[in-house]
Tab-separated table of N, CA and C in Angstrom:
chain	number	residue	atom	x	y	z
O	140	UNK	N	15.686	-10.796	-4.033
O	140	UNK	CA	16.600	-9.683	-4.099
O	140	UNK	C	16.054	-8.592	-5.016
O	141	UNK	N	15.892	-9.094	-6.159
O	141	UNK	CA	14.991	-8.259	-7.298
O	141	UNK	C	13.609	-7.379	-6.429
O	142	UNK	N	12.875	-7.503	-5.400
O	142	UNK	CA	11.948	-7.613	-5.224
O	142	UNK	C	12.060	-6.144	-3.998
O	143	UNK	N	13.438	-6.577	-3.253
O	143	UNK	CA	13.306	-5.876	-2.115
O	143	UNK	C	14.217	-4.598	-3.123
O	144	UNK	N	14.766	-4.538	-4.270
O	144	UNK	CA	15.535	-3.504	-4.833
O	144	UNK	C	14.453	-2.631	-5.410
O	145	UNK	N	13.431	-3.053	-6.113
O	145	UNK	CA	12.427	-2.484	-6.892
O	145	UNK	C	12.085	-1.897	-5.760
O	146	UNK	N	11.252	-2.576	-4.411
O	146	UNK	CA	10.460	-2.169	-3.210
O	146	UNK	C	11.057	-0.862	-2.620
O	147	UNK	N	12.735	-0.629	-2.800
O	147	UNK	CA	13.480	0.455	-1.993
O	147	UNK	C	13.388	1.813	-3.283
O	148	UNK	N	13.052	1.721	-3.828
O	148	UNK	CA	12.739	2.617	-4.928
O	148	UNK	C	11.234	2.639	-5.115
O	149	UNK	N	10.337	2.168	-4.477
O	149	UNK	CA	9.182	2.230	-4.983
O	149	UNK	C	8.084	1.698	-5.631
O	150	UNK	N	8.697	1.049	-6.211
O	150	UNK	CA	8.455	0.621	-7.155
O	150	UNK	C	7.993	-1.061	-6.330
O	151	UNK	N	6.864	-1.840	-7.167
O	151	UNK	CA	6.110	-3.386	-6.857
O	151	UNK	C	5.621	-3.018	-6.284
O	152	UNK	N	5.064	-4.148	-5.364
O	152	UNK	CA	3.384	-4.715	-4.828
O	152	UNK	C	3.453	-3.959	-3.168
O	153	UNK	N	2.492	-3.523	-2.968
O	153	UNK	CA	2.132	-2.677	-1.704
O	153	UNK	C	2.839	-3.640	-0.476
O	154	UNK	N	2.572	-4.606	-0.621
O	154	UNK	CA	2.619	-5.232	0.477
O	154	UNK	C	4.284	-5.906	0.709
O	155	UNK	N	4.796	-5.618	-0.701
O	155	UNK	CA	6.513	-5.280	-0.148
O	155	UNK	C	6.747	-4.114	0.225
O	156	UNK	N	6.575	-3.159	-0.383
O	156	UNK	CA	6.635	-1.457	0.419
O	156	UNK	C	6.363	-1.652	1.356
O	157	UNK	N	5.053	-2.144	2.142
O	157	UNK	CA	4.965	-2.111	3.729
O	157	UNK	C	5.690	-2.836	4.293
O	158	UNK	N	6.620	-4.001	3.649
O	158	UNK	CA	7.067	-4.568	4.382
O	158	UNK	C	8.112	-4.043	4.824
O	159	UNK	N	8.897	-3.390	4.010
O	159	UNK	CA	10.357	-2.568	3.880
O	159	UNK	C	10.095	-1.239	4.930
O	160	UNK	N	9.068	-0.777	4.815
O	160	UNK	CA	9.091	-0.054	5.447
O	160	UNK	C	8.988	0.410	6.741
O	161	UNK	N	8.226	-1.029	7.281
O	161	UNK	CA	7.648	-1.696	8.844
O	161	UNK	C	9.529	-2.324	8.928
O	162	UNK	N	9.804	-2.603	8.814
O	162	UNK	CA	11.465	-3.017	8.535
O	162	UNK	C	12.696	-1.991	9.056
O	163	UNK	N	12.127	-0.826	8.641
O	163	UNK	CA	13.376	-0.031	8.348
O	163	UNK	C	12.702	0.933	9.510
O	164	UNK	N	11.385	0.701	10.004
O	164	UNK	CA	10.892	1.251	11.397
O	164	UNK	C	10.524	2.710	10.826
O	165	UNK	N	9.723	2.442	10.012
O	165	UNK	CA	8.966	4.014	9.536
O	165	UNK	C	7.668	4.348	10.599
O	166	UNK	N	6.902	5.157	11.006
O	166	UNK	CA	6.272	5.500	11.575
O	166	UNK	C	4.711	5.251	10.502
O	167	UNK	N	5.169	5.947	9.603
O	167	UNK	CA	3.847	5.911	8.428
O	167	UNK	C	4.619	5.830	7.308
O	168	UNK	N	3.429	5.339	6.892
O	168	UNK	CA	3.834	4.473	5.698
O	168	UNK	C	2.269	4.989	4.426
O	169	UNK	N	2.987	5.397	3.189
O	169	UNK	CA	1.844	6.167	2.155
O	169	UNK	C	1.650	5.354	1.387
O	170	UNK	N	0.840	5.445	0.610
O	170	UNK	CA	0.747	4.780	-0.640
O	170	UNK	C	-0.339	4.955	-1.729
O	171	UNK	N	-0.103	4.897	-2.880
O	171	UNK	CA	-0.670	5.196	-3.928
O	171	UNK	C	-1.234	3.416	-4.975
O	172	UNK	N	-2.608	3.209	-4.282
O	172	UNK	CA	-3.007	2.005	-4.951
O	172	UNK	C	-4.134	2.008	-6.016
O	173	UNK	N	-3.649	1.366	-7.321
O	173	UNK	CA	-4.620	1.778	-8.466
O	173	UNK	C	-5.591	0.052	-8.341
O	174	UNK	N	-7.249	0.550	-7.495
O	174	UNK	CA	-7.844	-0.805	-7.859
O	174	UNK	C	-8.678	-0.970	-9.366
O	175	UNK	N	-8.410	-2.398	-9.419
O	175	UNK	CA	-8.921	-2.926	-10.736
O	175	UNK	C	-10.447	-2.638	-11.068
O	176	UNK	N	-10.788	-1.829	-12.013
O	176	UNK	CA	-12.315	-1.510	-11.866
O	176	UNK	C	-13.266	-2.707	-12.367
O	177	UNK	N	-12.283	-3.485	-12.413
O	177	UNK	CA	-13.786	-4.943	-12.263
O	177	UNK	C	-14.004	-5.614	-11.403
O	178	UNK	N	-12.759	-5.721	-10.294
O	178	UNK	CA	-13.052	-6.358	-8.640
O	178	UNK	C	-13.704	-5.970	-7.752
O	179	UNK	N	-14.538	-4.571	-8.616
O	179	UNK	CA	-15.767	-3.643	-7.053
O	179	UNK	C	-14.389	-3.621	-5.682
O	180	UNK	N	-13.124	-3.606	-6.291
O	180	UNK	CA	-12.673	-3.053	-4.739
O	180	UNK	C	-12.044	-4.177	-3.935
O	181	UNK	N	-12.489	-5.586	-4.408
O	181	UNK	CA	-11.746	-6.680	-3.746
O	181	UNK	C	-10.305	-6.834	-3.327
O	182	UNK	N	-9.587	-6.237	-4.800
O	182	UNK	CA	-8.256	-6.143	-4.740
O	182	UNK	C	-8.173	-5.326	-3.860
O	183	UNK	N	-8.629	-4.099	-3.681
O	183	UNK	CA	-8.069	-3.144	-2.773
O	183	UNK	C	-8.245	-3.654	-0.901
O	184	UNK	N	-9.238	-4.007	-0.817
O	184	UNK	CA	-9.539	-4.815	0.441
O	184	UNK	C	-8.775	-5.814	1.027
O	185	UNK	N	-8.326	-6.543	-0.261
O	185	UNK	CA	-7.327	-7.819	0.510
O	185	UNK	C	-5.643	-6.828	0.166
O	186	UNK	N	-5.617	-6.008	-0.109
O	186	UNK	CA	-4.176	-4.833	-0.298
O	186	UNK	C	-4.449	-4.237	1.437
O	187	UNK	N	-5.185	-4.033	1.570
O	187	UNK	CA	-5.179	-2.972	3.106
O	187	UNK	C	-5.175	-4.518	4.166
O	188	UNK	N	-6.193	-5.495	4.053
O	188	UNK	CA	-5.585	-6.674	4.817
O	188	UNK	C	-3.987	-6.928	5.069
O	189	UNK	N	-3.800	-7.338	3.666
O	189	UNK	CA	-2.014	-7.899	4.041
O	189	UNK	C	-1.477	-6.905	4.531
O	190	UNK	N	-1.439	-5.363	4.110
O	190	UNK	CA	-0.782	-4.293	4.908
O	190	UNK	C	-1.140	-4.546	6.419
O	191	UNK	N	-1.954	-4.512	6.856
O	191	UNK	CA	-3.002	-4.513	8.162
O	191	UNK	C	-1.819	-5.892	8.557
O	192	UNK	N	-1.837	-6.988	8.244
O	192	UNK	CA	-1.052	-8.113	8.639
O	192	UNK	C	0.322	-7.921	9.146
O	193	UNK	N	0.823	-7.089	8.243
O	193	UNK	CA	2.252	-6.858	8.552
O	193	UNK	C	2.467	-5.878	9.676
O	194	UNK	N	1.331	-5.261	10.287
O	194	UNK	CA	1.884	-4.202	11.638
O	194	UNK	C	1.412	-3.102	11.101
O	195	UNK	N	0.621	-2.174	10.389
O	195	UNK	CA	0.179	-1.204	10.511
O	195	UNK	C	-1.156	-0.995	10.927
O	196	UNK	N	-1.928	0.112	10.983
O	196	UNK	CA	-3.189	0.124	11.165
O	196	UNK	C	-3.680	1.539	10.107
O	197	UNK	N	-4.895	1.325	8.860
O	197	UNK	CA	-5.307	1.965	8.396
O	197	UNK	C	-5.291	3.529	9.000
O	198	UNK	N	-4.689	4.657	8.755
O	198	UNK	CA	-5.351	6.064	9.266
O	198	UNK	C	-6.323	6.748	8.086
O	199	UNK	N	-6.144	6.733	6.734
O	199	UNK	CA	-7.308	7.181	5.866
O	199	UNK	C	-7.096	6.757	4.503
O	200	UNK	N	-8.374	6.878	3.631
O	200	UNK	CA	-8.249	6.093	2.523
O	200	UNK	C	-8.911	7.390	1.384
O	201	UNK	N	-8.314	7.513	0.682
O	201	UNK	CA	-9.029	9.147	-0.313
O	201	UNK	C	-8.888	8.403	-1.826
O	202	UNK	N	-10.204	8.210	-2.355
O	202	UNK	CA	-10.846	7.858	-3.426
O	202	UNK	C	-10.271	9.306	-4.396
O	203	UNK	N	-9.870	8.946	-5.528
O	203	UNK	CA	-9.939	10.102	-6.601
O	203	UNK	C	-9.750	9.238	-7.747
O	204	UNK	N	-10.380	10.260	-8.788
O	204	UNK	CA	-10.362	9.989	-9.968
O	204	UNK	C	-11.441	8.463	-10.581
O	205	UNK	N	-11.925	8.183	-11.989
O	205	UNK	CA	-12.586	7.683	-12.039
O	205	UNK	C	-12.096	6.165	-13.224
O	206	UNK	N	-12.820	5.201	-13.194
O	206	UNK	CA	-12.662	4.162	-14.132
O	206	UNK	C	-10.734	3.841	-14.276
O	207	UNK	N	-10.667	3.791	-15.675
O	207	UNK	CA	-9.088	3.297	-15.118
O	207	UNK	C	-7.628	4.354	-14.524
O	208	UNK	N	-8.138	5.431	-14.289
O	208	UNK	CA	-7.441	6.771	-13.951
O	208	UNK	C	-7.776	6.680	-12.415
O	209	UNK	N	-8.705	5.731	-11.653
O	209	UNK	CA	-9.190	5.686	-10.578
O	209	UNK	C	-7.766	5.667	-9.592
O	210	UNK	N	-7.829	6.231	-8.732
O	210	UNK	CA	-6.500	5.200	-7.511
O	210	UNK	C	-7.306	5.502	-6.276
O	211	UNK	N	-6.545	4.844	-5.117
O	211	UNK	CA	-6.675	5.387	-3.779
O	211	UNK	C	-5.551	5.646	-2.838
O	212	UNK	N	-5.350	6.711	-2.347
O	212	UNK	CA	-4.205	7.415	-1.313
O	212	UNK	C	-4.538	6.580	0.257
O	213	UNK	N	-3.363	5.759	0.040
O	213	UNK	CA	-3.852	4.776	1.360
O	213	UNK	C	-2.673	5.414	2.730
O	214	UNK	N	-3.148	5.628	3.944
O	214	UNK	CA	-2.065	6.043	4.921
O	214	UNK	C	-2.343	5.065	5.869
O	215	UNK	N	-1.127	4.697	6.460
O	215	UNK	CA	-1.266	3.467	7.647
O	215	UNK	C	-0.366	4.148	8.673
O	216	UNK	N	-0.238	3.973	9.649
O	216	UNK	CA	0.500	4.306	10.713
O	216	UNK	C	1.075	2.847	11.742
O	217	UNK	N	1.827	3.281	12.088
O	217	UNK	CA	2.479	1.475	12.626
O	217	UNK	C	1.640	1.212	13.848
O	218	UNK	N	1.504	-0.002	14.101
O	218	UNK	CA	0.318	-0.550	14.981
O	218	UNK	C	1.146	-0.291	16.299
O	219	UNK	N	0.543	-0.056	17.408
O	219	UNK	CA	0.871	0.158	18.486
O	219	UNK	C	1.653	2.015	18.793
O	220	UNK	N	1.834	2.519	17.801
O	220	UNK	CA	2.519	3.664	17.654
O	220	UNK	C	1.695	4.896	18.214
């Protein structure tokens, strides 16, 4: 309950946002993911997987900023859409 309240505000783990949002029948779905600069990116890879799992399909990924200020602007669009 805690999880899907945080998720409707924004707020937690990507892969409840996509879920809520593949849910509530969004078309696209945004997101703002900060990867860990010691996983070379792992985290971010298995973040676009589980999204990818739940019914979307990657449309673009925009790198900015550097070390721990780093994020990436992730856009998915719903699979089959």
């Amino acid at each position: 309950m805690l999880k899907k309240f945080l998720a409707a505000r924004g707020y937690g783990s990507i892969t409840d946002r996509a879920r809520l949002a593949h849910e509530r029948g969004d078309g696209i779905f945004v997101a703002k993911f900060h990867p860990s600069p010691t996983k070379n990116d792992t985290d971010l890879a298995l973040a676009i997987s589980d999204v990818e799992a739940i019914g979307w399909t990657l449309l673009d990924r925009q790198a900015e900023g550097a070390g721990l200020q780093r994020f990436v602007s992730l856009t998915f669009r719903r699979a089959g859409a």
